Short mmCIF file of C-alpha atoms in Angstrom, two decimals:
data_model
loop_
_atom_site.label_atom_id
_atom_site.label_comp_id
_atom_site.label_asym_id
_atom_site.label_seq_id
_atom_site.Cartn_x
_atom_site.Cartn_y
_atom_site.Cartn_z
CA MET A 935 -13.38 -41.91 66.05
CA ASP A 936 -15.14 -40.26 69.02
CA GLY A 937 -15.85 -36.56 68.70
CA ASN A 938 -14.19 -35.77 72.00
CA LYS A 939 -10.91 -37.49 71.07
CA THR A 940 -8.12 -36.14 68.91
CA PHE A 941 -4.64 -37.26 68.02
CA PRO A 942 -1.33 -35.34 67.87
CA SER A 943 -1.50 -31.54 67.54
CA ASP A 944 -0.42 -28.53 69.60
CA PHE A 945 -1.04 -28.27 73.33
CA THR A 946 -1.66 -25.12 75.38
CA PHE A 947 -0.20 -24.64 78.86
CA VAL A 948 -2.28 -22.84 81.47
CA GLY A 949 1.10 -22.18 83.11
CA LEU A 950 2.20 -20.66 86.40
CA PHE A 951 1.41 -17.07 85.50
CA THR A 952 -1.93 -15.33 85.68
CA HIS A 953 -2.79 -11.92 84.34
CA ASN A 954 -2.24 -9.94 87.51
CA LYS A 955 0.41 -7.75 89.11
CA ALA A 956 2.18 -10.69 90.77
CA SER A 957 3.02 -12.32 87.41
CA GLY A 958 5.99 -10.04 86.75
CA PHE A 959 7.39 -10.70 90.22
CA LEU A 960 6.93 -14.48 89.83
CA PHE A 961 8.62 -14.33 86.43
CA SER A 962 11.60 -12.49 87.98
CA VAL A 963 11.86 -15.04 90.81
CA ILE A 964 11.78 -18.03 88.43
CA CYS A 965 14.26 -16.37 86.08
CA ALA A 966 16.67 -15.57 88.95
CA THR A 967 16.26 -19.09 90.39
CA PHE A 968 17.06 -20.66 87.01
CA PHE A 969 20.25 -18.67 86.41
CA MET A 970 21.41 -19.10 90.02
CA ALA A 971 20.80 -22.87 89.78
CA ILE A 972 22.82 -23.10 86.56
CA MET A 973 25.62 -21.01 88.05
CA ALA A 974 25.68 -22.79 91.44
CA ASN A 975 25.75 -26.27 89.89
CA GLY A 976 28.34 -25.12 87.34
CA VAL A 977 30.56 -23.80 90.14
CA MET A 978 30.13 -27.08 92.04
CA ILE A 979 31.23 -29.11 88.99
CA PHE A 980 34.17 -26.74 88.40
CA LEU A 981 35.37 -26.94 92.02
CA ILE A 982 35.14 -30.73 92.11
CA HIS A 983 37.04 -30.97 88.83
CA ILE A 984 39.80 -28.50 89.69
CA ASP A 985 40.47 -29.14 93.41
CA PRO A 986 42.44 -32.34 94.24
CA HIS A 987 40.91 -32.41 97.76
CA LEU A 988 37.53 -33.11 96.17
CA HIS A 989 38.70 -35.99 93.98
CA THR A 990 36.84 -38.55 96.08
CA PRO A 991 33.95 -40.92 95.26
CA MET A 992 31.37 -38.77 97.07
CA TYR A 993 32.27 -35.65 95.13
CA PHE A 994 32.55 -37.56 91.88
CA LEU A 995 28.91 -38.60 92.32
CA LEU A 996 27.96 -35.13 93.51
CA SER A 997 29.41 -33.54 90.36
CA HIS A 998 27.15 -35.75 88.25
CA LEU A 999 24.18 -34.88 90.47
CA SER A 1000 24.88 -31.22 89.70
CA PHE A 1001 25.08 -32.01 85.99
CA ILE A 1002 21.69 -33.77 86.10
CA ASP A 1003 20.19 -30.79 87.97
CA MET A 1004 21.45 -28.44 85.27
CA MET A 1005 20.01 -30.60 82.53
CA TYR A 1006 16.52 -31.18 83.84
CA ILE A 1007 15.88 -27.61 84.98
CA SER A 1008 16.94 -26.59 81.46
CA THR A 1009 14.26 -28.82 79.90
CA ILE A 1010 11.48 -26.93 81.72
CA VAL A 1011 12.28 -23.37 82.84
CA PRO A 1012 13.44 -21.78 79.52
CA LYS A 1013 10.10 -22.75 77.97
CA ILE A 1014 8.23 -21.20 80.93
CA LEU A 1015 10.15 -17.93 80.59
CA VAL A 1016 9.76 -17.75 76.81
CA ASP A 1017 6.00 -18.42 77.08
CA TYR A 1018 5.64 -15.52 79.51
CA ILE A 1019 7.63 -13.14 77.28
CA VAL A 1020 5.72 -13.97 74.08
CA GLY A 1021 2.39 -14.23 75.89
CA LYS A 1022 1.59 -17.70 74.55
CA GLY A 1023 1.83 -21.11 76.20
CA ILE A 1024 1.71 -23.27 73.08
CA ILE A 1025 3.83 -26.39 72.60
CA SER A 1026 3.74 -28.80 69.67
CA PHE A 1027 3.11 -32.51 70.15
CA ALA A 1028 6.72 -33.29 69.11
CA ALA A 1029 8.17 -30.71 71.52
CA CYS A 1030 5.92 -31.95 74.34
CA THR A 1031 7.05 -35.52 73.67
CA ALA A 1032 10.71 -34.44 73.67
CA GLN A 1033 10.28 -32.48 76.91
CA TYR A 1034 8.49 -35.43 78.53
CA PHE A 1035 11.20 -37.87 77.38
CA LEU A 1036 14.12 -35.71 78.58
CA TYR A 1037 12.45 -34.78 81.86
CA MET A 1038 11.63 -38.40 82.76
CA GLY A 1039 15.18 -39.44 81.89
CA PHE A 1040 16.93 -36.76 83.95
CA VAL A 1041 14.60 -36.97 86.95
CA GLY A 1042 14.70 -40.77 86.88
CA ALA A 1043 18.51 -40.68 86.84
CA GLU A 1044 18.46 -38.32 89.83
CA PHE A 1045 16.12 -40.58 91.78
CA PHE A 1046 18.46 -43.52 91.35
CA LEU A 1047 21.65 -41.52 91.90
CA LEU A 1048 20.39 -39.99 95.16
CA GLY A 1049 19.40 -43.43 96.36
CA LEU A 1050 22.73 -45.01 95.47
CA MET A 1051 24.65 -42.10 97.02
CA ALA A 1052 23.31 -43.32 100.37
CA TYR A 1053 25.45 -46.45 99.87
CA ASP A 1054 28.51 -44.20 99.70
CA ARG A 1055 27.59 -42.65 103.07
CA TYR A 1056 26.95 -46.12 104.51
CA VAL A 1057 30.41 -47.34 103.48
CA ALA A 1058 32.11 -44.14 104.72
CA ILE A 1059 30.66 -44.52 108.23
CA CYS A 1060 30.11 -48.25 108.68
CA ASN A 1061 33.17 -49.57 106.78
CA PRO A 1062 35.67 -46.68 106.66
CA LEU A 1063 38.73 -48.94 106.40
CA ARG A 1064 37.31 -50.69 103.32
CA TYR A 1065 36.07 -47.46 101.73
CA PRO A 1066 38.75 -47.33 98.98
CA VAL A 1067 37.80 -50.88 97.91
CA LEU A 1068 34.02 -50.72 98.30
CA MET A 1069 33.86 -47.30 96.62
CA SER A 1070 36.51 -47.84 93.96
CA ARG A 1071 36.49 -46.00 90.64
CA ARG A 1072 34.81 -48.99 89.02
CA VAL A 1073 32.02 -49.00 91.64
CA CYS A 1074 31.48 -45.25 91.14
CA TRP A 1075 31.10 -45.68 87.40
CA PHE A 1076 28.73 -48.62 88.00
CA ILE A 1077 26.57 -46.44 90.27
CA LEU A 1078 26.57 -43.70 87.66
CA ALA A 1079 25.77 -46.08 84.79
CA SER A 1080 22.97 -47.70 86.81
CA SER A 1081 21.43 -44.28 87.50
CA TRP A 1082 21.48 -43.27 83.84
CA PHE A 1083 20.16 -46.70 82.80
CA GLY A 1084 17.26 -46.37 85.26
CA GLY A 1085 16.43 -42.89 83.96
CA ALA A 1086 16.64 -44.00 80.33
CA LEU A 1087 14.43 -47.01 81.04
CA ASP A 1088 11.76 -44.72 82.51
CA SER A 1089 11.90 -42.48 79.46
CA PHE A 1090 11.75 -45.25 76.90
CA LEU A 1091 8.92 -47.06 78.72
CA LEU A 1092 6.68 -44.18 79.77
CA THR A 1093 7.05 -41.78 76.83
CA PRO A 1094 5.53 -44.00 74.11
CA ILE A 1095 2.84 -45.26 76.51
CA THR A 1096 1.71 -41.80 77.56
CA MET A 1097 2.10 -39.91 74.29
CA SER A 1098 0.30 -42.59 72.25
CA LEU A 1099 -2.95 -41.96 74.14
CA PRO A 1100 -5.80 -40.09 72.41
CA PHE A 1101 -6.07 -36.66 74.06
CA CYS A 1102 -9.23 -34.70 74.76
CA ALA A 1103 -10.21 -32.08 72.18
CA SER A 1104 -9.31 -29.04 74.30
CA HIS A 1105 -5.58 -29.99 74.44
CA LYS A 1106 -5.28 -27.54 77.35
CA ILE A 1107 -2.65 -28.64 79.89
CA ASN A 1108 -3.43 -27.23 83.34
CA HIS A 1109 0.25 -27.21 84.23
CA PHE A 1110 3.51 -25.53 83.18
CA PHE A 1111 5.18 -28.50 81.47
CA CYS A 1112 4.39 -31.93 80.05
CA GLU A 1113 4.43 -33.97 83.27
CA ALA A 1114 3.24 -37.57 83.42
CA PRO A 1115 0.19 -37.33 85.74
CA THR A 1116 -1.07 -34.19 83.96
CA MET A 1117 -0.78 -35.76 80.53
CA LEU A 1118 -2.70 -38.83 81.72
CA ARG A 1119 -5.51 -36.64 83.08
CA LEU A 1120 -5.73 -34.96 79.67
CA ALA A 1121 -6.10 -38.30 77.88
CA CYS A 1122 -9.52 -39.69 76.94
CA GLY A 1123 -10.87 -43.22 76.98
CA ASP A 1124 -9.93 -46.18 79.17
CA LYS A 1125 -6.63 -45.37 80.89
CA ALA A 1126 -6.57 -48.19 83.46
CA ILE A 1127 -3.78 -50.19 81.77
CA TYR A 1128 -1.67 -47.09 81.15
CA GLU A 1129 -2.12 -45.91 84.75
CA MET A 1130 -1.16 -49.34 86.07
CA VAL A 1131 2.03 -49.45 83.97
CA MET A 1132 2.91 -45.91 85.01
CA TYR A 1133 2.26 -46.73 88.66
CA ILE A 1134 4.54 -49.78 88.48
CA CYS A 1135 7.28 -47.72 86.80
CA CYS A 1136 6.97 -45.00 89.43
CA VAL A 1137 7.08 -47.55 92.24
CA VAL A 1138 10.34 -48.92 90.83
CA MET A 1139 11.72 -45.43 90.17
CA LEU A 1140 10.88 -44.14 93.65
CA LEU A 1141 10.65 -47.02 96.09
CA VAL A 1142 13.70 -49.00 94.93
CA PRO A 1143 16.19 -46.13 95.47
CA PHE A 1144 14.22 -45.01 98.54
CA SER A 1145 14.59 -48.50 100.04
CA VAL A 1146 18.37 -48.23 99.49
CA VAL A 1147 18.30 -44.91 101.38
CA ILE A 1148 16.28 -46.36 104.28
CA THR A 1149 18.44 -49.49 104.53
CA SER A 1150 21.70 -47.53 104.37
CA TYR A 1151 20.68 -44.99 106.98
CA ALA A 1152 19.27 -47.67 109.28
CA GLN A 1153 22.73 -49.26 109.30
CA ILE A 1154 24.33 -45.84 109.77
CA LEU A 1155 22.11 -45.07 112.80
CA ILE A 1156 23.01 -48.42 114.37
CA THR A 1157 26.72 -47.73 113.82
CA VAL A 1158 26.47 -44.16 115.15
CA HIS A 1159 24.61 -45.43 118.23
CA HIS A 1160 27.66 -47.56 119.10
CA ILE A 1161 30.09 -44.65 118.74
CA LYS A 1162 31.03 -43.64 122.26
CA SER A 1163 32.53 -40.18 121.65
CA GLU A 1164 30.21 -37.22 121.20
CA GLU A 1165 32.59 -35.73 118.64
CA GLY A 1166 32.53 -38.94 116.58
CA ARG A 1167 28.72 -38.91 116.51
CA LYS A 1168 28.61 -35.27 115.42
CA LYS A 1169 31.11 -35.95 112.64
CA ALA A 1170 29.06 -38.94 111.44
CA PHE A 1171 25.83 -36.92 111.39
CA ALA A 1172 27.57 -34.02 109.64
CA THR A 1173 28.77 -36.44 106.95
CA CYS A 1174 25.19 -37.51 106.19
CA SER A 1175 23.12 -34.38 106.92
CA SER A 1176 23.47 -32.75 103.48
CA HIS A 1177 22.41 -35.92 101.66
CA VAL A 1178 19.48 -36.51 104.03
CA ILE A 1179 18.15 -32.98 103.48
CA VAL A 1180 18.43 -33.24 99.69
CA VAL A 1181 16.78 -36.69 99.63
CA THR A 1182 13.93 -35.53 101.89
CA LEU A 1183 13.17 -32.47 99.76
CA PHE A 1184 13.37 -34.25 96.41
CA TYR A 1185 11.70 -37.54 97.30
CA GLY A 1186 9.00 -35.86 99.41
CA ALA A 1187 7.70 -33.75 96.54
CA ALA A 1188 8.08 -36.59 94.03
CA LEU A 1189 6.21 -39.08 96.23
CA TYR A 1190 3.27 -36.68 96.35
CA THR A 1191 3.29 -36.22 92.57
CA TYR A 1192 3.65 -39.85 91.50
CA MET A 1193 2.46 -42.05 94.39
CA LEU A 1194 -0.49 -40.19 95.93
CA PRO A 1195 -3.87 -41.26 94.41
CA GLN A 1196 -5.28 -38.82 91.86
CA ALA A 1197 -8.30 -38.14 94.10
CA TYR A 1198 -6.00 -36.16 96.44
CA HIS A 1199 -4.52 -34.04 93.64
CA THR A 1200 -5.59 -30.58 92.56
CA PRO A 1201 -4.05 -28.54 89.69
CA LEU A 1202 -2.79 -25.90 92.14
CA LYS A 1203 -1.13 -28.44 94.47
CA ASP A 1204 0.41 -30.23 91.49
CA LYS A 1205 1.93 -26.99 90.22
CA ILE A 1206 3.32 -26.08 93.66
CA PHE A 1207 4.94 -29.49 94.28
CA SER A 1208 6.22 -29.77 90.72
CA ALA A 1209 7.68 -26.26 90.86
CA PHE A 1210 9.40 -27.17 94.12
CA TYR A 1211 11.29 -30.22 92.87
CA THR A 1212 11.81 -29.11 89.26
CA ILE A 1213 12.71 -25.42 89.78
CA LEU A 1214 13.75 -24.92 93.40
CA THR A 1215 15.51 -28.22 94.21
CA PRO A 1216 18.24 -27.81 91.52
CA LEU A 1217 19.22 -24.56 93.27
CA LEU A 1218 18.94 -25.96 96.79
CA ASN A 1219 21.13 -29.02 96.13
CA PRO A 1220 24.44 -27.17 95.54
CA VAL A 1221 23.57 -24.58 98.21
CA ILE A 1222 22.93 -27.28 100.83
CA TYR A 1223 26.08 -29.21 99.94
CA SER A 1224 28.24 -26.07 99.93
CA LEU A 1225 26.87 -24.46 103.10
CA ARG A 1226 26.98 -27.66 105.14
CA ASN A 1227 30.29 -28.93 103.77
CA ARG A 1228 33.67 -27.57 104.80
CA ASP A 1229 35.46 -29.28 101.91
CA VAL A 1230 33.46 -27.42 99.27
CA ALA A 1231 33.76 -24.11 101.13
CA GLY A 1232 37.51 -24.70 101.50
CA ALA A 1233 37.88 -25.49 97.79
CA LEU A 1234 36.08 -22.26 96.89
CA LYS A 1235 38.37 -20.26 99.19
CA ARG A 1236 41.46 -21.88 97.64
CA VAL A 1237 40.30 -21.10 94.11
CA ILE A 1238 39.59 -17.47 95.06
CA ALA A 1239 42.97 -17.21 96.81
CA ARG A 1240 44.78 -18.61 93.75
CA HIS A 1241 42.93 -16.18 91.49
CA ARG A 1242 43.87 -13.23 93.69
CA GLY A 1243 47.46 -14.42 93.82
CA ALA A 1244 47.60 -14.69 90.04
CA CYS A 1245 46.13 -11.20 89.69
CA SER A 1246 48.73 -9.81 92.11
CA VAL A 1247 51.57 -11.40 90.13
CA GLU A 1248 50.23 -9.94 86.85
CA ARG A 1249 50.07 -6.45 88.37
CA LYS A 1250 53.68 -6.69 89.57
#
């Protein structure tokens, strides 16, 4: 075996933090972002479950989007915070493999779910009279199952391919978690076949759902263009705006990470883009949907009003 190649052992993260005064502030920001993301997505799931006004296909899918956000931020951020507290960024080969597997599964499921949610918006605007049929409970569960299947397929294909590579002797990961492109850069030897397989998987994972988004919104724009009333157009755009913002933020960062040639990557840029869609996006998703959606805001007000009413009755 080559002297510069080794097989499974511990890895060391370079991480997000450096030994300067800003590290404590960055730690506080990431910690606050993590707990706010968990809380915001938890509230979103709770509101959708408890309020009958939100028992619609769109919110059914949105509740599962929130669940996925909670899961994949939880596979990354707790490890970052613990590493900072203990002062070590060490992760075992088994733990790195598990993190990689879970992360690819959750993020892959979100890619597909966001893409397929565009179909829901297309039906709502372009075929509103057939919405109950085209977005039936069975269709919703099919969309959900397809998303999870796509995510699981990514995990089961890419994890053994990537983690079976011989890694360079340093085992130092210039990142804050076991992400696919970073792990490939750490590997030694001929990686052409592995990179090709990963590229094909990423094309499927990103471009297939992205093509659904483009096709759906092209049809939506054509339909909106034929709406004569200004109020009708505004309502149609308001229906789609939250989803468009979330898709743009998530897909934009992911396209840079997985589709841009490695020659254009630097460790700093990779960390920034990865932090954006793995740490910040799970917080932004529920915030965007709640701030730009009257139904969610109304559900929150009703829950608060019921709670206050119950408290008043108990006091009496």
